[in-house]
PDB file of C-alpha atoms in Angstrom:
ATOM      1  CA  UNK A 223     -98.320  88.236  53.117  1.00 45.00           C
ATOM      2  CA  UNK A 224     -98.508  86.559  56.163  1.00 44.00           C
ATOM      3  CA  UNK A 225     -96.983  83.034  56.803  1.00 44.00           C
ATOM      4  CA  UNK A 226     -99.284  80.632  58.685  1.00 42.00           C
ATOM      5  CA  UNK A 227     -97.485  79.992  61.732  1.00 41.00           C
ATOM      6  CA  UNK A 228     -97.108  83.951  62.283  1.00 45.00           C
ATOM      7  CA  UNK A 229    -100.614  83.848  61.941  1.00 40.00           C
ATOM      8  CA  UNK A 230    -101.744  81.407  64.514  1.00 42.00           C
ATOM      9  CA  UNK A 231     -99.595  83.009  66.456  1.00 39.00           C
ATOM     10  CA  UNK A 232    -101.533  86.563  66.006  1.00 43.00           C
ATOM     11  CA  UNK A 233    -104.689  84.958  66.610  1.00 41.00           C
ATOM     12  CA  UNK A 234    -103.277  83.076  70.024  1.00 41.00           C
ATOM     13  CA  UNK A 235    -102.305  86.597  71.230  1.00 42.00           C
ATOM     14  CA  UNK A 236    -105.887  87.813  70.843  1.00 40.00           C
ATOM     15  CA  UNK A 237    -107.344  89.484  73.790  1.00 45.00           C
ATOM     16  CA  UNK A 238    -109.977  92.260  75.054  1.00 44.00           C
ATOM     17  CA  UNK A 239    -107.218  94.864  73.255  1.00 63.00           C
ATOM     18  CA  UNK A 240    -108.229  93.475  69.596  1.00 83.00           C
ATOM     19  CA  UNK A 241    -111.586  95.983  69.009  1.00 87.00           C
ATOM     20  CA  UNK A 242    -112.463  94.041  66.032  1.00 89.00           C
ATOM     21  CA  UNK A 243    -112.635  90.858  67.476  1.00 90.00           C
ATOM     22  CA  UNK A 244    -114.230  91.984  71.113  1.00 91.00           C
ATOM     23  CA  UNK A 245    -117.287  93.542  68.257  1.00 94.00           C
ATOM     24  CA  UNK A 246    -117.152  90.133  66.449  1.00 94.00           C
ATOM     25  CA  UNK A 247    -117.708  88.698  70.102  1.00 93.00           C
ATOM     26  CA  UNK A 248    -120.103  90.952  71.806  1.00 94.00           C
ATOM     27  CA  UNK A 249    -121.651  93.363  69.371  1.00 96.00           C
ATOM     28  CA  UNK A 250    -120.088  96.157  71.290  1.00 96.00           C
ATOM     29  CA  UNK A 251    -117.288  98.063  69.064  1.00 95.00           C
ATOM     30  CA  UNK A 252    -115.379 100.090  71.866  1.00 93.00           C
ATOM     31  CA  UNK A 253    -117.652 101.912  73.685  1.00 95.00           C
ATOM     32  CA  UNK A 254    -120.178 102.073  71.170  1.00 97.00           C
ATOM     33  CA  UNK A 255    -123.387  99.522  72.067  1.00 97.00           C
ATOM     34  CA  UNK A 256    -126.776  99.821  70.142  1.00 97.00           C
ATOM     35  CA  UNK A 257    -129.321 101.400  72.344  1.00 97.00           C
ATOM     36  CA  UNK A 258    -127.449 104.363  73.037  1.00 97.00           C
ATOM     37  CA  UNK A 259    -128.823 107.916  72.883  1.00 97.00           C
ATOM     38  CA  UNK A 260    -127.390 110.131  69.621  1.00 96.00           C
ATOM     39  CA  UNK A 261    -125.713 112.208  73.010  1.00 96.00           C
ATOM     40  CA  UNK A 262    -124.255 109.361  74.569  1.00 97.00           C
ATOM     41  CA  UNK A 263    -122.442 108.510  71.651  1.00 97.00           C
ATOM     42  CA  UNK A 264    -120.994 111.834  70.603  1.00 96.00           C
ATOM     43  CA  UNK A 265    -120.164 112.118  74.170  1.00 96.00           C
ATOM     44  CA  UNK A 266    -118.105 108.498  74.134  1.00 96.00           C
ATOM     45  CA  UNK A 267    -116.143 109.031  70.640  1.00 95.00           C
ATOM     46  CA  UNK A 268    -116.543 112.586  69.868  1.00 93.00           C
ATOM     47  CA  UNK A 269    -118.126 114.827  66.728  1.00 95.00           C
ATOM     48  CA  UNK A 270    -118.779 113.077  63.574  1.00 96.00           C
ATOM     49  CA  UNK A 271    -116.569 114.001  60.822  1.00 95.00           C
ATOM     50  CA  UNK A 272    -120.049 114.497  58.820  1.00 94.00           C
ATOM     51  CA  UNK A 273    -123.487 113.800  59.040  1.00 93.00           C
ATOM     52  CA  UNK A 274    -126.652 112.495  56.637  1.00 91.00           C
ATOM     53  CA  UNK A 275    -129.819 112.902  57.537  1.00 79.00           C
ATOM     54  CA  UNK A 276    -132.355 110.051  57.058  1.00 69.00           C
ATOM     55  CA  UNK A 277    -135.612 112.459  57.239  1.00 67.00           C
ATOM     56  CA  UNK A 278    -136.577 115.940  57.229  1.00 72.00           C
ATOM     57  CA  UNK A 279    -138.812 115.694  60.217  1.00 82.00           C
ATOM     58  CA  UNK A 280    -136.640 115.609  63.434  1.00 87.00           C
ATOM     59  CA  UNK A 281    -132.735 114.882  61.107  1.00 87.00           C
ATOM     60  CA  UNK A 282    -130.843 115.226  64.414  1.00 87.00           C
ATOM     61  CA  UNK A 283    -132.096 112.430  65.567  1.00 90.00           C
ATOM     62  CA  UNK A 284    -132.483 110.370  62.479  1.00 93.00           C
ATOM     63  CA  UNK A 285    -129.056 110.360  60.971  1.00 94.00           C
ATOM     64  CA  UNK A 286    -125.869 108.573  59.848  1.00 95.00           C
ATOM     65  CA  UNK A 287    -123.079 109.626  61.433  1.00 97.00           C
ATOM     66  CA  UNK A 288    -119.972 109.380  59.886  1.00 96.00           C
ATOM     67  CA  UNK A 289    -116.471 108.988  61.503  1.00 96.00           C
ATOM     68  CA  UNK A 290    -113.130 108.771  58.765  1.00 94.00           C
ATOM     69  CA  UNK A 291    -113.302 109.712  55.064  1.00 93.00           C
ATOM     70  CA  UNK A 292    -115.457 107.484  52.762  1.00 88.00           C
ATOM     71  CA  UNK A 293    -112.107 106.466  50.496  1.00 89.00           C
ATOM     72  CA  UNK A 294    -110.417 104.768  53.505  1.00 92.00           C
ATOM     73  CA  UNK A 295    -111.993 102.537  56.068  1.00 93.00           C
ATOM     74  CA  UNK A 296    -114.728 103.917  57.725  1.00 95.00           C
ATOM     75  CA  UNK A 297    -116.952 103.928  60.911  1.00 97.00           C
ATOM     76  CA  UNK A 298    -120.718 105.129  60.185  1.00 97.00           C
ATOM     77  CA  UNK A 299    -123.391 104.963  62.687  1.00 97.00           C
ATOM     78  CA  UNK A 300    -127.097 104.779  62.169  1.00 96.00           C
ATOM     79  CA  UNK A 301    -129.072 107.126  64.944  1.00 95.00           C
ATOM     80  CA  UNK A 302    -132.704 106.234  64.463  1.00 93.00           C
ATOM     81  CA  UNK A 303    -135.311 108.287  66.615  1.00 92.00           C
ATOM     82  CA  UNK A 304    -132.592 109.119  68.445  1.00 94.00           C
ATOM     83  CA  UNK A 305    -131.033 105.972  69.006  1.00 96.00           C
ATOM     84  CA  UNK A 306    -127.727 104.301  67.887  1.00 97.00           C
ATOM     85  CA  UNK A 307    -129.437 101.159  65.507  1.00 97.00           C
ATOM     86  CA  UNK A 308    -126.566 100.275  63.553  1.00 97.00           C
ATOM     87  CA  UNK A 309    -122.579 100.298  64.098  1.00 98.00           C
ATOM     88  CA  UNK A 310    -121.377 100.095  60.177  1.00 97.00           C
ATOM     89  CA  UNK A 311    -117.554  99.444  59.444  1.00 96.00           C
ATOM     90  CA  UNK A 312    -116.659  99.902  56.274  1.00 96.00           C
ATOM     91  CA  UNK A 313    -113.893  98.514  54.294  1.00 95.00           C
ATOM     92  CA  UNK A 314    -114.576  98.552  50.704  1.00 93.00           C
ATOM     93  CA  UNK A 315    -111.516  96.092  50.721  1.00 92.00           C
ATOM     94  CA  UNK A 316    -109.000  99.000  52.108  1.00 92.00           C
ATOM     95  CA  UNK A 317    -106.772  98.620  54.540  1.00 92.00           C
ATOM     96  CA  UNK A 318    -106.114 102.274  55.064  1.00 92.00           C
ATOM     97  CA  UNK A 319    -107.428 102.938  59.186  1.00 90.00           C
ATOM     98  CA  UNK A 320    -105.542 106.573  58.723  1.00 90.00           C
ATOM     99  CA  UNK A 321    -108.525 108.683  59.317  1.00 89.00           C
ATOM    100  CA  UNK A 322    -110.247 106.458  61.803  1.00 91.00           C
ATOM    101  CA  UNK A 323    -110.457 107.679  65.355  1.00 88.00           C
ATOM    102  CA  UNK A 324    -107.453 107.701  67.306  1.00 86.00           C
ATOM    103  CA  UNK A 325    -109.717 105.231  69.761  1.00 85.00           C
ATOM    104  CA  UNK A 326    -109.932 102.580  66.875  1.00 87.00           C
ATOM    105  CA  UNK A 327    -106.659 103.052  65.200  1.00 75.00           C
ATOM    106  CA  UNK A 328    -104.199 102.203  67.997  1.00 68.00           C
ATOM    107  CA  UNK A 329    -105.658  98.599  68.484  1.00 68.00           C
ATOM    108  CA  UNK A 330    -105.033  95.958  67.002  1.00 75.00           C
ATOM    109  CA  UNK A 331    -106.817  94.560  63.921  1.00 84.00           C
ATOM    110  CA  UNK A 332    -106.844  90.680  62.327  1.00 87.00           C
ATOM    111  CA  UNK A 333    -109.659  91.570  60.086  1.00 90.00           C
ATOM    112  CA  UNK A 334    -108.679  94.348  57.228  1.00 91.00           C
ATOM    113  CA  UNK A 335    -110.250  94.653  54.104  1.00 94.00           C
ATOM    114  CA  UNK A 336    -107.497  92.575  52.071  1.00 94.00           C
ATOM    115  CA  UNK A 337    -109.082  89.818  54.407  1.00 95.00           C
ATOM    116  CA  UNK A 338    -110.144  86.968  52.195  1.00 97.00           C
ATOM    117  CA  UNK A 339    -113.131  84.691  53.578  1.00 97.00           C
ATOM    118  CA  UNK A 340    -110.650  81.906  54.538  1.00 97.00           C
ATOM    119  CA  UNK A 341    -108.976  84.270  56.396  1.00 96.00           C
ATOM    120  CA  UNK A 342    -112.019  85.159  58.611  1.00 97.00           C
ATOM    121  CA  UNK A 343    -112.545  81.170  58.557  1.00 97.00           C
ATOM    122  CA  UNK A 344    -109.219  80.865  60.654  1.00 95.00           C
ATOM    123  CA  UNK A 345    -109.627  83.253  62.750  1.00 94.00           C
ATOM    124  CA  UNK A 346    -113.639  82.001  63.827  1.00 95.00           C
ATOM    125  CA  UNK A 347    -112.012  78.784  64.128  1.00 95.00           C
ATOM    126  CA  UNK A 348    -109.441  79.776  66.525  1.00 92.00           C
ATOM    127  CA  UNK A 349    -111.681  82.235  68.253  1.00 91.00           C
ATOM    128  CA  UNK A 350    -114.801  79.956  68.708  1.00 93.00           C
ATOM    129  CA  UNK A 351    -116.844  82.286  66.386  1.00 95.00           C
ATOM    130  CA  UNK A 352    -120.307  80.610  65.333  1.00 96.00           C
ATOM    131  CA  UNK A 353    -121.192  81.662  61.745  1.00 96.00           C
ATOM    132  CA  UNK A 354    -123.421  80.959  59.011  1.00 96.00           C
ATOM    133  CA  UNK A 355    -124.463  82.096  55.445  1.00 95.00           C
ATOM    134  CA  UNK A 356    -126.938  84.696  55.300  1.00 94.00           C
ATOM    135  CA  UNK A 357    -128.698  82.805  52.303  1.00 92.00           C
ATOM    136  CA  UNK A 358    -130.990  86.077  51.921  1.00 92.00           C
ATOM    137  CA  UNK A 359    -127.959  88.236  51.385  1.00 91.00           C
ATOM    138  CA  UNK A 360    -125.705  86.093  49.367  1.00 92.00           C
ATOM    139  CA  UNK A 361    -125.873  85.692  45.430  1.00 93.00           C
ATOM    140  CA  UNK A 362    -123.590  86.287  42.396  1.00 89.00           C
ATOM    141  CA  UNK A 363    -122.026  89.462  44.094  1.00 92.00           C
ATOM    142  CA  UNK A 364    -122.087  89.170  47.583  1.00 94.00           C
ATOM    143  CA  UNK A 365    -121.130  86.476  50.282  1.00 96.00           C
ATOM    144  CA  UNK A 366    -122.855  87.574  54.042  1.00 96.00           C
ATOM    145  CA  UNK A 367    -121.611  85.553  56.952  1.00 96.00           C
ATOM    146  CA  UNK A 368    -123.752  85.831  60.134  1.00 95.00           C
ATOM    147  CA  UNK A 369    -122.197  85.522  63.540  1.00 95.00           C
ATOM    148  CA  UNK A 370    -124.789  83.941  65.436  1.00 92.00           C
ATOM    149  CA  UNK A 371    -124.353  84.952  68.739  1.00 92.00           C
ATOM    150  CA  UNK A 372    -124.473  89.085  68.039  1.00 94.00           C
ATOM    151  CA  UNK A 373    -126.334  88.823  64.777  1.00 94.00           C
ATOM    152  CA  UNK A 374    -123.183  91.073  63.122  1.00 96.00           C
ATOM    153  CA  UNK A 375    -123.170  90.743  59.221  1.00 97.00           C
ATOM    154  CA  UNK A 376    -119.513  90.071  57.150  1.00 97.00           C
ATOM    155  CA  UNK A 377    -119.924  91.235  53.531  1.00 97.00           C
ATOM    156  CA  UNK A 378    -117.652  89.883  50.939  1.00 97.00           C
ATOM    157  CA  UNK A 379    -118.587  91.619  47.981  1.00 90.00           C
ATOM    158  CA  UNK A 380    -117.619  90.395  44.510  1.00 87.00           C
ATOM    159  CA  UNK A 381    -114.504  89.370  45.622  1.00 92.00           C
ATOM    160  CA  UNK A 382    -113.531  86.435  48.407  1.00 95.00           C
ATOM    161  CA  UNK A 383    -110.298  88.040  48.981  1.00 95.00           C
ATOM    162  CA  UNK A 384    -111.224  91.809  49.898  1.00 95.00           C
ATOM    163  CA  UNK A 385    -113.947  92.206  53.024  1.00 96.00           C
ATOM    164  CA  UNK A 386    -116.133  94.935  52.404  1.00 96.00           C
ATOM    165  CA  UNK A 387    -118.077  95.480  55.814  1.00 97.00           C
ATOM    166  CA  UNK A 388    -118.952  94.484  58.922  1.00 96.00           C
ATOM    167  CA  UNK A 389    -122.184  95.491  60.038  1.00 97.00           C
ATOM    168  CA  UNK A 390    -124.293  95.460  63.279  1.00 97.00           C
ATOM    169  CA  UNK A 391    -128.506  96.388  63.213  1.00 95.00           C
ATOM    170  CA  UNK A 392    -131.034  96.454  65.564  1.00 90.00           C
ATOM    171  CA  UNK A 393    -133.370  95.864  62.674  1.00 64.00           C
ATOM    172  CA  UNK A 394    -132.963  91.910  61.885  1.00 48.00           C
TER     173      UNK A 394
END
């Protein structure tokens, strides 16, 4: 548990170095950036640990690739006619980063999944984050914040304490 002041402390020592906050920012997590080709983005982070394939027609370039195991926190991207359209982390309300890329693992990271909804409140607050409720994805199980600048999704699910995913689409 972290005491307050060692909090606002973590969150006055944020910088370009914390990749979770730079992708709450700018939409870009690392080097990853929607638009890219399925190639550029293999080339920038490396092979998938696995792949699903969204069609039969053409699967290499309509796709979810998958980086870490699907029990820990996980990276998965969505390659749509050949393009990256969504940047997906996972954290089912797991703080385990173990089998996340070595590129993601060795920064920094304010936002786990034991990160309760106040806890993201603090940290917009401190960071000048603009958010609001996604009304269309919010009910009885889920809470969805909406950054408004990059359009990124926060997903709360069932519980206000455990952050489930943070999710960026270029279909709105």
């Amino acid at each position: 548990m972290i005491c307050w002041y060692e909090f606002v402390w973590q969150v006055s020592m944020i910088d370009q170095d914390n990749i979770i906050i730079d992708f709450l920012r700018t939409g870009k997590l690392g080097p990853l950036k929607l638009g890219m080709s399925r190639t550029q983005v293999i080339e920038a982070i490396d092979i998938p640990d696995a792949e699903g394939y969204q069609r039969r027609k053409d699967p290499q370039n309509n796709c979810v690739l998958l980086y870490g195991e699907t029990d820990k926190v996980n990276l998965q991207l969505a390659i749509h006619q050949g393009k990256l359209t969504g940047i997906w982390l996972y954290f089912y309300g797991n703080d385990n980063l173990s089998s996340l890329p070595n590129w993601m693992t060795m920064k920094s990271w304010l936002l786990t999944g034991s990160s309760s909804i106040n806890h993201f409140f603090s940290i917009a607050d401190q960071t000048g984050l603009a958010w609001r409720l996604d009304q269309s994805l919010t009910d009885e199980d889920q809470t969805t914040l909406l950054l408004s600048r990059t359009n990124l999704k926060l997903i709360w699910d069932f519980d206000l304490n455990s952050l489930y995913a943070i999710m960026l689409t270029s279909y709105q």
